[in-house]
Coordinates of C-alpha atoms in Angstrom, one line a residue:
X1 CA 44.4 -18.0 -45.3
X2 CA 41.7 -16.3 -43.3
X3 CA 38.2 -16.1 -44.6
X4 CA 37.2 -12.5 -44.5
X5 CA 33.5 -11.9 -45.0
X6 CA 32.4 -8.5 -46.1
X7 CA 29.7 -6.8 -44.0
X8 CA 26.2 -7.0 -45.4
X9 CA 25.2 -3.9 -47.4
X10 CA 23.2 -1.4 -45.5
X11 CA 19.6 -1.2 -46.4
X12 CA 18.4 2.2 -47.3
X13 CA 15.2 3.3 -45.7
X14 CA 12.5 3.9 -48.2
X15 CA 9.2 5.5 -47.2
X16 CA 6.3 3.2 -47.6
X17 CA 3.4 4.3 -49.7
X18 CA 1.0 2.9 -47.1
X19 CA 1.8 5.9 -44.9
X20 CA 0.1 8.1 -47.5
X21 CA -3.2 6.7 -46.2
X22 CA -2.7 8.7 -43.0
X23 CA -1.9 11.9 -44.7
X24 CA -5.5 13.2 -45.1
X25 CA -6.2 12.4 -41.4
X26 CA -2.9 14.2 -40.3
X27 CA -3.8 17.2 -42.4
X28 CA -7.3 17.3 -40.9
X29 CA -5.9 17.0 -37.3
X30 CA -3.4 19.8 -38.0
X31 CA -5.9 22.2 -39.6
X32 CA -9.0 21.6 -37.3
X33 CA -7.4 20.6 -34.0
X34 CA -3.8 21.6 -33.5
X35 CA -3.8 25.0 -35.2
X36 CA -7.1 26.2 -33.6
X37 CA -5.9 25.0 -30.2
X38 CA -2.6 26.8 -30.5
X39 CA -4.5 30.0 -31.6
X40 CA -6.7 29.7 -28.5
X41 CA -3.7 29.2 -26.2
X42 CA -1.8 32.1 -27.6
X43 CA -4.8 34.3 -27.7
X44 CA -5.5 33.7 -24.0
X45 CA -2.2 35.4 -23.2
X46 CA -2.5 38.4 -25.6
X47 CA -4.1 41.8 -25.7
X48 CA -5.9 43.2 -28.7
X49 CA -2.6 44.7 -29.9
X50 CA -0.9 41.3 -29.7
X51 CA 1.2 42.1 -26.5
X52 CA 1.7 39.5 -23.8
X53 CA -0.6 39.7 -20.7
X54 CA -2.1 37.7 -17.9
X55 CA -5.1 39.9 -17.7
X56 CA -7.3 37.5 -19.6
X57 CA -6.4 34.6 -17.3
X58 CA -7.1 36.8 -14.3
X59 CA -10.5 37.6 -15.8
X60 CA -11.5 34.0 -15.4
X61 CA -11.7 34.6 -11.7
X62 CA -14.5 37.2 -11.9
X63 CA -17.7 36.1 -10.1
X64 CA -19.8 35.7 -13.3
X65 CA -17.3 33.5 -15.1
X66 CA -16.6 31.4 -12.0
X67 CA -20.3 30.9 -11.7
X68 CA -20.6 29.8 -15.3
X69 CA -17.8 27.3 -14.8
X70 CA -19.5 26.0 -11.7
X71 CA -22.9 25.6 -13.4
X72 CA -21.3 23.8 -16.3
X73 CA -19.4 21.5 -14.0
X74 CA -22.6 20.6 -12.1
X75 CA -24.5 19.9 -15.3
X76 CA -21.7 17.7 -16.6
X77 CA -21.4 15.8 -13.3
X78 CA -25.2 15.3 -13.1
X79 CA -25.6 14.1 -16.7
X80 CA -22.5 11.9 -16.4
X81 CA -23.7 10.3 -13.2
X82 CA -27.2 9.6 -14.5
X83 CA -25.8 8.5 -17.9
X84 CA -23.4 6.1 -16.3
X85 CA -26.1 4.6 -14.0
X86 CA -28.8 4.2 -16.6
X87 CA -26.4 3.1 -19.3
X88 CA -24.8 0.5 -17.1
X89 CA -28.1 -1.0 -16.0
X90 CA -29.3 -1.1 -19.7
X91 CA -26.0 -2.7 -20.8
X92 CA -26.0 -5.2 -17.9
X93 CA -29.6 -6.2 -18.7
X94 CA -28.7 -6.7 -22.3
X95 CA -25.4 -8.7 -21.8
X96 CA -26.0 -10.5 -18.5
X97 CA -29.7 -10.2 -17.8
X98 CA -31.0 -12.9 -20.2
X99 CA -32.8 -10.6 -22.6
X100 CA -33.4 -11.9 -26.1
X101 CA -30.3 -11.7 -28.3
X102 CA -32.3 -9.9 -31.0
X103 CA -32.4 -6.8 -28.7
X104 CA -28.6 -6.3 -28.7
X105 CA -28.1 -5.4 -32.4
X106 CA -30.8 -2.7 -32.6
X107 CA -29.8 -1.2 -29.2
X108 CA -26.1 -1.0 -30.2
X109 CA -27.0 0.5 -33.5
X110 CA -29.3 3.1 -31.9
X111 CA -26.6 3.9 -29.3
X112 CA -24.1 4.5 -32.1
X113 CA -26.4 7.0 -33.8
X114 CA -27.8 8.7 -30.6
X115 CA -24.4 9.2 -29.1
X116 CA -23.6 11.6 -32.0
X117 CA -27.0 13.2 -32.1
X118 CA -26.7 16.7 -30.7
X119 CA -26.9 20.4 -31.6
X120 CA -30.0 22.1 -33.0
X121 CA -31.9 18.9 -34.0
X122 CA -31.6 17.5 -30.4
X123 CA -32.7 20.9 -28.9
X124 CA -35.7 21.1 -31.2
X125 CA -36.7 17.5 -30.4
X126 CA -36.7 18.2 -26.6
X127 CA -38.5 21.5 -27.0
X128 CA -41.2 19.8 -29.1
X129 CA -41.5 17.0 -26.5
X130 CA -41.0 18.7 -23.1
X131 CA -41.2 22.4 -23.9
X132 CA -44.1 24.7 -22.7
X133 CA -46.2 23.4 -25.6
X134 CA -44.5 20.1 -26.1
X135 CA -46.2 16.9 -26.8
X136 CA -45.6 15.3 -23.4
X137 CA -46.3 18.6 -21.5
X138 CA -49.6 19.1 -23.2
X139 CA -50.6 15.5 -22.9
X140 CA -49.9 15.3 -19.1
X141 CA -51.8 18.6 -18.6
X142 CA -54.9 17.7 -20.6
X143 CA -55.2 14.0 -19.8
X144 CA -54.0 13.8 -16.2
X145 CA -54.0 17.4 -14.9
X146 CA -50.3 17.4 -14.3
X147 CA -48.7 20.8 -15.0
X148 CA -45.0 20.5 -15.3
X149 CA -44.5 24.2 -15.2
X150 CA -46.4 24.5 -11.9
X151 CA -44.4 21.6 -10.5
X152 CA -41.2 23.6 -11.2
X153 CA -39.9 21.8 -14.3
X154 CA -38.6 24.0 -17.2
X155 CA -36.7 22.6 -20.2
X156 CA -34.7 25.8 -20.3
X157 CA -33.3 25.2 -16.8
X158 CA -30.5 23.2 -15.1
X159 CA -32.4 20.0 -15.1
X160 CA -33.9 20.5 -18.5
X161 CA -30.4 20.8 -20.1
X162 CA -29.3 17.8 -18.0
X163 CA -32.1 15.6 -19.2
X164 CA -31.4 16.7 -22.8
X165 CA -27.7 15.7 -22.4
X166 CA -28.8 12.3 -21.3
X167 CA -30.0 11.5 -24.8
X168 CA -26.4 11.2 -25.9
X169 CA -24.8 10.4 -22.6
X170 CA -26.7 7.1 -22.0
X171 CA -25.9 5.6 -25.5
X172 CA -22.2 6.5 -25.1
X173 CA -22.1 4.7 -21.8
X174 CA -23.7 1.7 -23.4
X175 CA -21.2 1.6 -26.2
X176 CA -18.2 1.8 -23.8
X177 CA -19.4 -0.5 -21.0
X178 CA -20.7 -3.3 -23.2
X179 CA -17.3 -4.7 -24.2
X180 CA -16.2 -4.5 -20.5
X181 CA -19.3 -6.6 -19.5
X182 CA -18.5 -9.0 -22.3
X183 CA -15.0 -9.4 -20.8
X184 CA -16.3 -10.7 -17.5
X185 CA -15.3 -14.4 -17.6
X186 CA -17.8 -17.0 -16.7
X187 CA -15.2 -18.8 -14.7
X188 CA -15.2 -16.0 -12.2
X189 CA -18.9 -16.3 -11.6
X190 CA -18.6 -20.1 -11.3
X191 CA -15.7 -19.8 -8.9
X192 CA -17.6 -17.4 -6.7
X193 CA -20.6 -19.6 -6.6
X194 CA -18.5 -22.7 -5.7
X195 CA -17.1 -20.7 -2.8
X196 CA -20.6 -19.9 -1.6
X197 CA -20.9 -16.3 -2.8
X198 CA -24.4 -15.0 -3.6
X199 CA -25.1 -12.9 -6.7
X200 CA -24.8 -9.7 -4.7
X201 CA -21.5 -10.8 -3.2
X202 CA -20.2 -11.6 -6.6
X203 CA -21.0 -8.2 -7.9
X204 CA -19.7 -6.4 -4.8
X205 CA -16.4 -8.4 -4.4
X206 CA -15.5 -9.5 -8.0
X207 CA -17.4 -7.8 -10.8
X208 CA -17.7 -4.2 -9.7
X209 CA -14.0 -3.9 -8.6
X210 CA -13.0 -5.2 -12.0
X211 CA -15.4 -2.8 -13.8
X212 CA -14.8 0.2 -11.6
X213 CA -11.8 1.6 -13.6
X214 CA -13.9 1.4 -16.8
X215 CA -17.0 2.9 -15.1
X216 CA -14.9 5.8 -13.5
X217 CA -13.0 6.3 -16.8
X218 CA -16.3 6.5 -18.8
X219 CA -17.7 8.9 -16.2
X220 CA -14.7 11.2 -17.0
X221 CA -15.3 10.8 -20.7
X222 CA -19.0 11.7 -20.3
X223 CA -18.0 14.7 -18.2
X224 CA -15.8 16.0 -20.9
X225 CA -18.4 15.2 -23.5
X226 CA -21.1 17.3 -21.6
X227 CA -18.7 20.1 -20.6
X228 CA -17.7 20.8 -24.1
X229 CA -21.2 20.6 -25.6
X230 CA -21.9 24.0 -27.2
X231 CA -24.5 23.8 -30.0
X232 CA -27.1 21.9 -27.9
X233 CA -26.9 24.3 -25.0
X234 CA -27.1 27.5 -27.2
X235 CA -30.0 26.2 -29.3
X236 CA -32.0 25.0 -26.3
X237 CA -31.4 27.6 -23.6
X238 CA -30.1 30.6 -25.5
X239 CA -29.0 33.1 -22.9
X240 CA -31.3 31.9 -20.1
X241 CA -28.7 29.7 -18.6
X242 CA -25.3 31.1 -17.6
X243 CA -22.9 28.3 -18.7
X244 CA -19.4 28.5 -20.1
X245 CA -20.2 27.7 -23.8
X246 CA -22.9 30.4 -23.9
X247 CA -20.6 33.0 -22.3
X248 CA -17.8 32.0 -24.5
X249 CA -19.9 32.4 -27.6
X250 CA -21.0 35.9 -26.5
X251 CA -17.3 36.9 -26.0
X252 CA -16.0 35.5 -29.3
X253 CA -18.9 36.9 -31.2
X254 CA -17.6 40.4 -30.5
X255 CA -20.7 42.2 -29.2
X256 CA -20.4 45.7 -27.7
X257 CA -19.2 44.3 -24.4
X258 CA -17.4 41.3 -26.0
X259 CA -13.8 40.6 -25.4
X260 CA -12.4 38.0 -27.9
X261 CA -9.2 37.4 -25.9
X262 CA -11.2 36.8 -22.7
X263 CA -13.1 34.3 -24.8
X264 CA -9.8 32.7 -25.7
X265 CA -9.0 32.5 -22.0
X266 CA -12.4 30.8 -21.3
X267 CA -11.8 28.4 -24.1
X268 CA -8.3 27.7 -22.7
X269 CA -9.9 26.9 -19.4
X270 CA -12.4 24.5 -21.0
X271 CA -9.4 22.8 -22.8
X272 CA -7.7 22.2 -19.5
X273 CA -10.8 20.8 -17.9
X274 CA -11.8 18.5 -20.8
X275 CA -8.1 17.5 -21.3
X276 CA -7.8 16.4 -17.7
X277 CA -11.0 14.4 -17.9
X278 CA -9.8 12.7 -21.1
X279 CA -6.4 11.9 -19.5
X280 CA -8.2 10.3 -16.5
X281 CA -10.3 8.3 -19.0
X282 CA -7.3 7.0 -20.9
X283 CA -5.4 6.0 -17.8
X284 CA -8.3 4.2 -16.3
X285 CA -9.2 2.5 -19.6
X286 CA -5.7 1.1 -19.9
X287 CA -5.8 -0.2 -16.3
X288 CA -9.2 -1.9 -16.8
X289 CA -8.1 -3.6 -20.0
X290 CA -5.4 -5.4 -18.1
X291 CA -8.0 -7.2 -16.1
X292 CA -10.3 -8.0 -19.0
X293 CA -7.6 -9.6 -21.3

């Protein structure tokens, strides 16, 4: 007599209630990210009557729009480069430079707040500080005879907007690079010292090659962060600086010469640029985490 065992009953899949916690986030992403992005992408290839066209994409190659993209790219590169450099030096001094431990907590807290401080309040703060009648501008002129305007500095210019962006670029760099600096193992430094390497050689041969993917990825993230900044640029410079967000705002607003669908095409171009920068950041971030585990 053979012993025939019946197969175990199949377990029916039941949705877990824990997934409901993600529902508000999913709805938010759908309404405020996916759907607006799809509207921009579709609008970039449509005429006013809804018919399909490539005219809007071709309009991106006009001299004025190409110039605005080029200025925006230069501002993003400059603010990202200075943000990475200054933020890295501050984080390295905090983590590896022997500064008092009590400095870390206030600096990280301030970085978390400042990295999200932008828009009209940030523009007003810099106008009140470095504007034509700003606190620092007037103080330097009255106390030291230094006239920033005569020296060529203008807060409503390329370098003025770049310096303004550094207020949130530097803190963001500190927040991202600090865990990477914490991941540098003490054994690597000791092994390099035992082999006769100096401090400069350790950084050049060991530390910087390990941190390079994180630094380069953070540069890409800062680039996307600056390239997509809209409110700060409009509030600070108005129409005095020809950058993509300002031209995009003028097109979408629907002035007499405005073309909303050309604005969609400009926004589509910004999505491509910032999307590529974020993909670079994610890839390099994953690569750097392999070394720091």
